[in-house]
Each structure stands twice: as C-alpha cells, then as structure tokens.
C-alpha cells in the first residue's frame, strides 16, 4: 500500500554511512503501514573519502567504483522490497542541511519526511505518520515526531547522555520531521551556511513559521540511541557557538525564545575566559595581587561550571575527571568559536530580507 490520506510522501535520510544506517533502514523495512513513495538516501561523505563517481542511482545501484559503493551495499540490502523505490544521491560533503536540500529537491511527493541516520522508527511508524498527515490542516507545514532517547538504567546519566536527552524536548528536530514539500520550496529549504547538525532545523522552522505556516506535534515515535563517543566530544561540540552567531544575525537577539531553545552559557564562558587572560597579562606585568584576584575569578567560574555538570551525573572517577578537564577547556573554545562565527557571518542579513 502506497500513499496516505494526507497525500503521498517521501523519506529523506542524510548520511555519512555510519554503522547506525543499517539499523535505521532495517527499522523502516520492518515498520507497518503505507510505505513511502520513495526513500532518498543522501550520501554526504566528502569526495576525498573515496574514489566513487558522484551521481544518483535507482534501486540501490552502486554509485561507482570505490569505497562508497561498498559501504552502502549492506545498508541497502536490509531494505528488502523497499530497495526498488530507493534513490541514492551524493551531495559532496556539504553537511546535513545541504544533504537534506539535495534530497527533498529530488522528490515530487507532497510531503517530505526527514530522518537522521542514527534513529530507528517505531514498529507502527508508517501508520502513525499516515494519521499525522491526514490530520494536518491546510496551513500546517510540518509535523514533528516524538523522539525517545533511552538513558541507562540503574545509574545517573553522564553529561553527554543528558545533552542527547535534550533531543526528546527539541520542538523542531529534523531527526524525525515531516514537511510539506511546497513549504520547503517556498522558504528555499535548509540554510546551507549551517554546515553541522545543529540549529539548521530550528532556523528552518522559524522561517516556515514566519511565512505563515504552522508546525505541530505528531503521534509517531522514533528512537534515538545514545552511541559511544570520545570522552572529549564536548570540546568538538563547542563549534556550535558559531552557529548561534548566525542564528542571532538571521533571527535577532531573541532567537532563543522564538526557537524555544535553552540559552547557552556563552556570556559566562566569555567572562571566565576574559578573567583567565587578564590574570596572565597581569602576572606578566608583575602585578601579582591583581593577577591573583583575576585568577581567583577564573578558578571560581571554572569550579562552578564543573560543579553544575558533575552534580546530576553518575559522579564516577572517570566522569569527574573528564568533566573537570573539559570544563577548563570549554570556556576559551566556546568564546573562540563564537567570535569566529560573528566574524564569518558578519554580513548575514535577517531572513526576511533574503527570503524568496
């Protein structure tokens, strides 16, 4: 059975062909209900990662010689009958926003459902999506899924696990979000200046809402597993502050409230970093008392930050060590990336001025 009462739909999945893609596609193959008109898998690995020839290929055909073709063979094989309606695209490493744009622009269905490659849809996801679309009013542009992030039982979650759990509360997450294709076209899709999987979904939602559409919560459920990661992953995540700078340019200083997003600690990080730099400069100038005072402010800020991250966690020696060390490094990294973002996006105009 194909199509839904609210019109046909396609599923778009941007991917770097991680191990999680197999489970994502297996869950789609096992779900019950009206299947999508098309599944578009957008391989966003940079060209230098392999020697494959870019292109698009129906039925899961290999995109060319090299590692890219081999890496997709197994994930595509789990789709079963859905493989015949699967389209594989290469987007050249443009990031998730660019990959999703390449995906939705390749479909003709009235609705485009976006999934991340590290989620698993529920067993009745197709049925639930059909109801979500059938109940969508004419002015409803998007219906978001319900994201479940299972946390470990028997212990408190770590700092990283708590961060991932925030996906369950994110109102615009593209981990499971379906949009009218018409609405995506009217706002020109995702803003590809967001090159990471961060804020690009909130930016799109604000532009869709600003264009007069509505976005509502659906009934379908999707699971987002907590995958293993480096103990230093929180340091790499500080690049997100550059995206916050772009959000401020596009949607104003109150974008946090508009996007229903928690405010970052960037002001505190900047103040702590400034105190540390000042302490070093004063010490170099021989002003020991002033340097000690500035150093005390820096140390107090670091201690408060670490305490906030340690208190709700498991408080194991390994977790405490990681949090303390990263709490020292995060403020200057966050400040640097925010300044980098402000400079890089200094000419960005509010979205209303550039909207089609």
Tab-separated table of C-alpha atoms in Angstrom:
chain	number	residue	atom	x	y	z
A	1	UNK	CA	0.000	0.000	0.000
A	2	UNK	CA	1.438	3.365	-1.022
A	3	UNK	CA	0.421	6.879	-0.081
A	4	UNK	CA	-1.595	8.358	2.769
A	5	UNK	CA	-4.833	10.139	3.285
A	6	UNK	CA	-2.887	13.400	3.503
A	7	UNK	CA	-1.044	12.763	0.237
A	8	UNK	CA	1.991	10.767	-0.728
A	9	UNK	CA	5.311	11.245	0.969
A	10	UNK	CA	8.993	10.520	0.545
A	11	UNK	CA	11.590	9.780	3.219
A	12	UNK	CA	14.935	11.612	3.041
A	13	UNK	CA	17.895	10.353	5.068
A	14	UNK	CA	21.210	12.274	5.001
A	15	UNK	CA	24.095	10.046	5.998
A	16	UNK	CA	27.827	9.673	6.354
A	17	UNK	CA	27.204	5.916	6.049
A	18	UNK	CA	27.826	5.272	9.714
A	19	UNK	CA	27.144	1.895	11.276
A	20	UNK	CA	23.810	3.214	12.542
A	21	UNK	CA	22.427	3.465	8.996
A	22	UNK	CA	21.828	-0.299	8.883
A	23	UNK	CA	19.575	-0.222	11.954
A	24	UNK	CA	17.804	2.881	10.650
A	25	UNK	CA	16.925	1.242	7.336
A	26	UNK	CA	16.082	-2.106	8.962
A	27	UNK	CA	13.541	-0.336	11.184
A	28	UNK	CA	11.974	1.302	8.125
A	29	UNK	CA	11.776	-2.058	6.358
A	30	UNK	CA	10.064	-3.656	9.376
A	31	UNK	CA	7.523	-0.890	10.080
A	32	UNK	CA	3.816	-1.400	9.354
A	33	UNK	CA	1.579	0.836	7.290
A	34	UNK	CA	1.527	2.736	3.981
A	35	UNK	CA	5.120	2.820	2.778
A	36	UNK	CA	6.692	5.950	1.246
A	37	UNK	CA	6.523	6.696	-2.451
A	38	UNK	CA	10.282	6.937	-2.353
A	39	UNK	CA	13.228	6.700	0.031
A	40	UNK	CA	16.074	9.080	-0.767
A	41	UNK	CA	19.403	8.283	0.877
A	42	UNK	CA	21.821	11.189	0.524
A	43	UNK	CA	25.427	10.089	0.946
A	44	UNK	CA	27.177	13.219	2.225
A	45	UNK	CA	30.685	11.854	2.585
A	46	UNK	CA	33.264	14.257	1.131
A	47	UNK	CA	34.678	13.189	-2.240
A	48	UNK	CA	38.139	12.707	-0.761
A	49	UNK	CA	36.809	9.906	1.444
A	50	UNK	CA	36.528	7.612	-1.547
A	51	UNK	CA	37.045	7.313	-5.263
A	52	UNK	CA	33.408	6.921	-6.234
A	53	UNK	CA	31.907	8.789	-9.136
A	54	UNK	CA	29.150	11.189	-7.920
A	55	UNK	CA	25.687	10.633	-9.278
A	56	UNK	CA	22.274	9.260	-8.483
A	57	UNK	CA	21.243	5.660	-8.859
A	58	UNK	CA	17.865	3.962	-8.534
A	59	UNK	CA	17.233	0.636	-6.871
A	60	UNK	CA	20.318	0.999	-4.669
A	61	UNK	CA	22.714	0.606	-7.580
A	62	UNK	CA	26.302	1.357	-6.672
A	63	UNK	CA	27.365	4.980	-7.325
A	64	UNK	CA	30.611	3.946	-8.896
A	65	UNK	CA	33.843	2.113	-8.130
A	66	UNK	CA	35.464	2.533	-4.760
A	67	UNK	CA	34.739	2.502	-1.078
A	68	UNK	CA	31.490	4.481	-1.283
A	69	UNK	CA	29.716	1.794	-3.266
A	70	UNK	CA	30.921	-0.997	-0.971
A	71	UNK	CA	29.925	0.844	2.203
A	72	UNK	CA	26.312	1.236	1.038
A	73	UNK	CA	25.834	-2.332	-0.162
A	74	UNK	CA	24.979	-3.795	3.248
A	75	UNK	CA	22.699	-0.973	4.486
A	76	UNK	CA	20.705	-1.063	1.258
A	77	UNK	CA	20.363	-4.839	1.403
A	78	UNK	CA	18.272	-4.667	4.597
A	79	UNK	CA	15.548	-2.621	2.870
A	80	UNK	CA	14.034	-5.684	1.200
A	81	UNK	CA	11.168	-4.723	-1.126
A	82	UNK	CA	11.721	-1.028	-0.348
A	83	UNK	CA	15.028	-1.124	-2.181
A	84	UNK	CA	13.237	-0.880	-5.525
A	85	UNK	CA	11.888	2.530	-4.576
A	86	UNK	CA	15.172	3.797	-3.115
A	87	UNK	CA	17.185	6.603	-4.653
A	88	UNK	CA	20.819	7.170	-3.673
A	89	UNK	CA	22.350	10.625	-4.153
A	90	UNK	CA	25.791	12.059	-3.473
A	91	UNK	CA	25.893	15.579	-2.005
A	92	UNK	CA	29.651	16.001	-1.742
A	93	UNK	CA	30.157	16.702	1.961
A	94	UNK	CA	28.037	19.863	2.200
A	95	UNK	CA	26.712	18.993	5.649
A	96	UNK	CA	23.266	17.801	6.771
A	97	UNK	CA	21.493	20.959	5.578
A	98	UNK	CA	22.908	20.602	2.074
A	99	UNK	CA	22.240	16.867	2.050
A	100	UNK	CA	18.602	17.351	3.052
A	101	UNK	CA	18.183	20.002	0.375
A	102	UNK	CA	19.553	17.639	-2.250
A	103	UNK	CA	17.118	15.005	-1.006
A	104	UNK	CA	13.877	16.982	-0.926
A	105	UNK	CA	14.600	18.626	-4.289
A	106	UNK	CA	14.777	15.166	-5.851
A	107	UNK	CA	11.268	14.125	-4.773
A	108	UNK	CA	7.858	15.003	-6.171
A	109	UNK	CA	5.706	13.779	-3.276
A	110	UNK	CA	3.540	16.360	-1.430
A	111	UNK	CA	5.282	15.596	1.863
A	112	UNK	CA	8.963	15.065	2.701
A	113	UNK	CA	9.823	13.189	5.897
A	114	UNK	CA	13.349	13.733	7.197
A	115	UNK	CA	15.070	11.125	9.346
A	116	UNK	CA	18.594	11.091	10.740
A	117	UNK	CA	20.670	8.001	10.054
A	118	UNK	CA	21.060	7.219	13.768
A	119	UNK	CA	17.368	6.862	14.618
A	120	UNK	CA	15.043	3.875	14.477
A	121	UNK	CA	11.386	4.408	13.686
A	122	UNK	CA	8.795	2.583	15.743
A	123	UNK	CA	7.034	-0.582	14.502
A	124	UNK	CA	3.890	1.369	13.532
A	125	UNK	CA	5.647	4.482	12.272
A	126	UNK	CA	4.079	4.353	8.802
A	127	UNK	CA	0.571	4.050	10.239
A	128	UNK	CA	1.229	6.847	12.709
A	129	UNK	CA	2.710	9.080	10.004
A	130	UNK	CA	-0.332	8.449	7.809
A	131	UNK	CA	-2.582	9.679	10.643
A	132	UNK	CA	-0.323	12.691	11.231
A	133	UNK	CA	-0.592	13.712	7.578
A	134	UNK	CA	-4.312	13.006	7.306
A	135	UNK	CA	-4.968	15.250	10.329
A	136	UNK	CA	-2.769	18.088	9.074
A	137	UNK	CA	-4.749	21.264	8.386
A	138	UNK	CA	-4.113	23.126	5.111
A	139	UNK	CA	-1.970	25.695	6.953
A	140	UNK	CA	0.139	23.014	8.666
A	141	UNK	CA	3.551	22.885	7.028
A	142	UNK	CA	5.238	20.419	9.344
A	143	UNK	CA	4.520	17.660	11.835
A	144	UNK	CA	7.273	16.633	14.191
A	145	UNK	CA	7.730	13.144	15.548
A	146	UNK	CA	8.127	12.132	19.167
A	147	UNK	CA	11.791	11.373	19.840
A	148	UNK	CA	12.651	8.915	22.604
A	149	UNK	CA	16.223	8.886	23.935
A	150	UNK	CA	16.643	5.823	26.170
A	151	UNK	CA	19.008	6.559	29.035
A	152	UNK	CA	20.850	3.888	31.026
A	153	UNK	CA	19.016	2.289	33.918
A	154	UNK	CA	20.498	1.866	37.357
A	155	UNK	CA	22.683	4.978	37.295
A	156	UNK	CA	22.517	8.691	36.630
A	157	UNK	CA	23.203	9.775	33.032
A	158	UNK	CA	26.544	11.299	32.125
A	159	UNK	CA	26.962	14.878	30.942
A	160	UNK	CA	26.881	13.754	27.305
A	161	UNK	CA	23.877	11.489	27.811
A	162	UNK	CA	21.926	14.347	29.371
A	163	UNK	CA	22.804	16.506	26.401
A	164	UNK	CA	21.492	13.931	23.942
A	165	UNK	CA	18.341	13.507	26.005
A	166	UNK	CA	17.547	17.102	25.081
A	167	UNK	CA	16.509	15.814	21.648
A	168	UNK	CA	13.344	14.497	23.253
A	169	UNK	CA	12.385	18.085	24.129
A	170	UNK	CA	13.599	19.779	20.929
A	171	UNK	CA	10.495	21.121	19.143
A	172	UNK	CA	11.965	21.260	15.623
A	173	UNK	CA	14.411	18.359	15.482
A	174	UNK	CA	14.999	17.057	11.952
A	175	UNK	CA	15.782	13.646	13.450
A	176	UNK	CA	12.101	12.950	12.639
A	177	UNK	CA	10.296	15.832	10.974
A	178	UNK	CA	7.917	15.855	8.017
A	179	UNK	CA	7.291	19.000	5.958
A	180	UNK	CA	5.059	19.849	3.062
A	181	UNK	CA	7.392	19.887	0.069
A	182	UNK	CA	5.662	23.081	-1.077
A	183	UNK	CA	6.573	24.821	2.196
A	184	UNK	CA	10.211	23.736	1.856
A	185	UNK	CA	10.309	25.161	-1.653
A	186	UNK	CA	8.744	28.443	-0.579
A	187	UNK	CA	11.408	29.101	2.061
A	188	UNK	CA	14.207	27.661	-0.108
A	189	UNK	CA	14.865	24.689	2.149
A	190	UNK	CA	17.585	24.471	4.758
A	191	UNK	CA	20.194	27.218	5.064
A	192	UNK	CA	23.438	25.558	3.978
A	193	UNK	CA	25.537	28.005	5.969
A	194	UNK	CA	24.722	25.683	8.865
A	195	UNK	CA	27.265	23.019	7.973
A	196	UNK	CA	26.842	20.976	11.168
A	197	UNK	CA	23.870	19.085	12.567
A	198	UNK	CA	22.986	21.991	14.841
A	199	UNK	CA	20.483	24.860	14.605
A	200	UNK	CA	19.749	24.173	10.910
A	201	UNK	CA	16.420	22.592	11.873
A	202	UNK	CA	15.440	25.433	14.228
A	203	UNK	CA	16.332	28.021	11.568
A	204	UNK	CA	14.142	26.267	9.002
A	205	UNK	CA	11.243	26.039	11.461
A	206	UNK	CA	11.433	29.760	12.274
A	207	UNK	CA	11.373	30.646	8.580
A	208	UNK	CA	8.446	28.313	7.918
A	209	UNK	CA	6.523	29.793	10.868
A	210	UNK	CA	7.409	33.296	9.732
A	211	UNK	CA	5.986	32.527	6.298
A	212	UNK	CA	2.563	31.960	7.878
A	213	UNK	CA	2.546	28.183	8.299
A	214	UNK	CA	2.056	26.126	11.447
A	215	UNK	CA	4.104	23.210	12.810
A	216	UNK	CA	2.510	20.766	15.210
A	217	UNK	CA	3.462	17.714	17.232
A	218	UNK	CA	2.546	14.350	15.753
A	219	UNK	CA	1.886	10.916	17.220
A	220	UNK	CA	4.575	8.801	15.612
A	221	UNK	CA	7.512	7.707	17.741
A	222	UNK	CA	11.178	7.313	16.880
A	223	UNK	CA	14.065	6.065	18.992
A	224	UNK	CA	17.403	7.871	19.082
A	225	UNK	CA	20.044	5.696	20.700
A	226	UNK	CA	22.941	7.078	22.761
A	227	UNK	CA	26.009	5.945	20.858
A	228	UNK	CA	29.512	5.612	22.333
A	229	UNK	CA	31.687	8.656	21.814
A	230	UNK	CA	35.067	10.052	22.760
A	231	UNK	CA	35.325	11.414	26.293
A	232	UNK	CA	36.391	14.696	24.667
A	233	UNK	CA	33.348	15.042	22.416
A	234	UNK	CA	32.113	18.059	24.385
A	235	UNK	CA	35.125	20.017	23.140
A	236	UNK	CA	34.241	19.432	19.480
A	237	UNK	CA	30.648	20.422	20.239
A	238	UNK	CA	31.764	23.960	21.069
A	239	UNK	CA	31.837	24.703	17.338
A	240	UNK	CA	28.089	25.066	17.702
A	241	UNK	CA	28.614	28.558	19.109
A	242	UNK	CA	29.472	29.734	15.594
A	243	UNK	CA	26.005	28.561	14.509
A	244	UNK	CA	24.467	30.553	17.353
A	245	UNK	CA	26.131	33.651	15.931
A	246	UNK	CA	24.425	33.007	12.587
A	247	UNK	CA	21.085	32.459	14.318
A	248	UNK	CA	21.415	35.840	16.016
A	249	UNK	CA	22.101	37.510	12.672
A	250	UNK	CA	19.159	35.821	10.987
A	251	UNK	CA	16.515	35.950	13.715
A	252	UNK	CA	17.606	38.662	16.148
A	253	UNK	CA	18.940	38.584	19.712
A	254	UNK	CA	15.746	36.978	20.999
A	255	UNK	CA	16.026	33.993	18.685
A	256	UNK	CA	16.337	31.739	21.741
A	257	UNK	CA	12.762	32.494	22.759
A	258	UNK	CA	11.444	32.197	19.204
A	259	UNK	CA	13.105	28.800	18.740
A	260	UNK	CA	12.118	27.576	22.238
A	261	UNK	CA	15.785	26.783	22.820
A	262	UNK	CA	17.742	26.871	26.099
A	263	UNK	CA	20.208	29.743	26.290
A	264	UNK	CA	23.860	28.798	26.048
A	265	UNK	CA	26.493	29.719	28.617
A	266	UNK	CA	28.402	31.884	26.146
A	267	UNK	CA	28.290	35.022	28.304
A	268	UNK	CA	29.653	33.133	31.295
A	269	UNK	CA	32.240	31.387	29.125
A	270	UNK	CA	33.381	34.726	27.747
A	271	UNK	CA	33.624	36.263	31.210
A	272	UNK	CA	35.612	33.305	32.561
A	273	UNK	CA	37.928	33.370	29.555
A	274	UNK	CA	38.472	37.115	29.937
A	275	UNK	CA	39.351	36.644	33.621
A	276	UNK	CA	41.898	33.971	32.730
A	277	UNK	CA	43.509	36.087	30.012
A	278	UNK	CA	43.577	39.105	32.304
A	279	UNK	CA	45.240	37.069	35.060
A	280	UNK	CA	48.008	36.011	32.657
A	281	UNK	CA	48.551	39.561	31.402
A	282	UNK	CA	48.671	41.000	34.911
A	283	UNK	CA	51.096	38.305	36.025
A	284	UNK	CA	53.327	39.066	33.043
A	285	UNK	CA	53.260	42.725	34.020
A	286	UNK	CA	54.331	41.901	37.560
A	287	UNK	CA	51.047	42.899	39.184
A	288	UNK	CA	50.728	39.879	41.427
A	289	UNK	CA	47.801	40.904	43.604
A	290	UNK	CA	45.668	41.940	40.662
A	291	UNK	CA	46.679	38.776	38.818
A	292	UNK	CA	45.692	36.668	41.821
A	293	UNK	CA	42.296	38.362	42.014
A	294	UNK	CA	41.634	37.777	38.316
A	295	UNK	CA	42.881	34.204	38.655
A	296	UNK	CA	40.501	33.626	41.549
A	297	UNK	CA	37.592	34.834	39.393
A	298	UNK	CA	38.690	32.441	36.638
A	299	UNK	CA	39.021	29.494	39.035
A	300	UNK	CA	35.650	30.236	40.645
A	301	UNK	CA	33.969	30.301	37.249
A	302	UNK	CA	35.570	27.004	36.214
A	303	UNK	CA	34.640	25.358	39.524
A	304	UNK	CA	31.007	26.486	39.274
A	305	UNK	CA	30.767	25.223	35.692
A	306	UNK	CA	32.273	21.838	36.577
A	307	UNK	CA	30.027	21.504	39.618
A	308	UNK	CA	26.901	22.131	37.517
A	309	UNK	CA	27.936	19.341	35.140
A	310	UNK	CA	29.054	16.851	37.800
A	311	UNK	CA	26.180	17.143	40.300
A	312	UNK	CA	23.411	15.489	38.214
A	313	UNK	CA	25.746	12.810	36.809
A	314	UNK	CA	26.987	9.402	37.999
A	315	UNK	CA	29.961	11.037	39.792
A	316	UNK	CA	32.318	8.217	38.911
A	317	UNK	CA	36.070	8.988	38.959
A	318	UNK	CA	36.240	8.806	35.175
A	319	UNK	CA	33.250	11.094	34.677
A	320	UNK	CA	34.514	13.621	37.227
A	321	UNK	CA	37.979	13.692	35.647
A	322	UNK	CA	36.554	14.201	32.163
A	323	UNK	CA	34.160	16.923	33.277
A	324	UNK	CA	36.819	18.830	35.219
A	325	UNK	CA	39.321	18.765	32.362
A	326	UNK	CA	36.784	19.732	29.728
A	327	UNK	CA	35.354	22.449	31.985
A	328	UNK	CA	38.751	24.130	31.868
A	329	UNK	CA	38.959	23.924	28.080
A	330	UNK	CA	35.358	24.667	27.115
A	331	UNK	CA	35.145	28.412	28.002
A	332	UNK	CA	38.023	29.535	25.743
A	333	UNK	CA	36.934	27.159	22.970
A	334	UNK	CA	33.344	28.387	23.131
A	335	UNK	CA	34.499	32.002	23.121
A	336	UNK	CA	36.781	31.410	20.154
A	337	UNK	CA	34.096	29.714	18.087
A	338	UNK	CA	31.551	32.420	18.914
A	339	UNK	CA	33.971	35.126	17.801
A	340	UNK	CA	34.777	33.125	14.685
A	341	UNK	CA	31.085	32.814	13.898
A	342	UNK	CA	30.419	36.518	14.478
A	343	UNK	CA	33.194	37.407	12.036
A	344	UNK	CA	32.282	34.785	9.453
A	345	UNK	CA	28.611	35.741	9.405
A	346	UNK	CA	29.056	39.475	9.929
A	347	UNK	CA	27.351	40.235	6.593
A	348	UNK	CA	24.406	37.866	7.075
A	349	UNK	CA	21.060	39.649	6.881
A	350	UNK	CA	17.813	38.899	8.652
A	351	UNK	CA	15.969	36.139	6.826
A	352	UNK	CA	13.057	38.336	5.825
A	353	UNK	CA	15.398	40.358	3.650
A	354	UNK	CA	16.658	37.357	1.738
A	355	UNK	CA	13.559	35.107	1.768
A	356	UNK	CA	12.268	34.221	-1.721
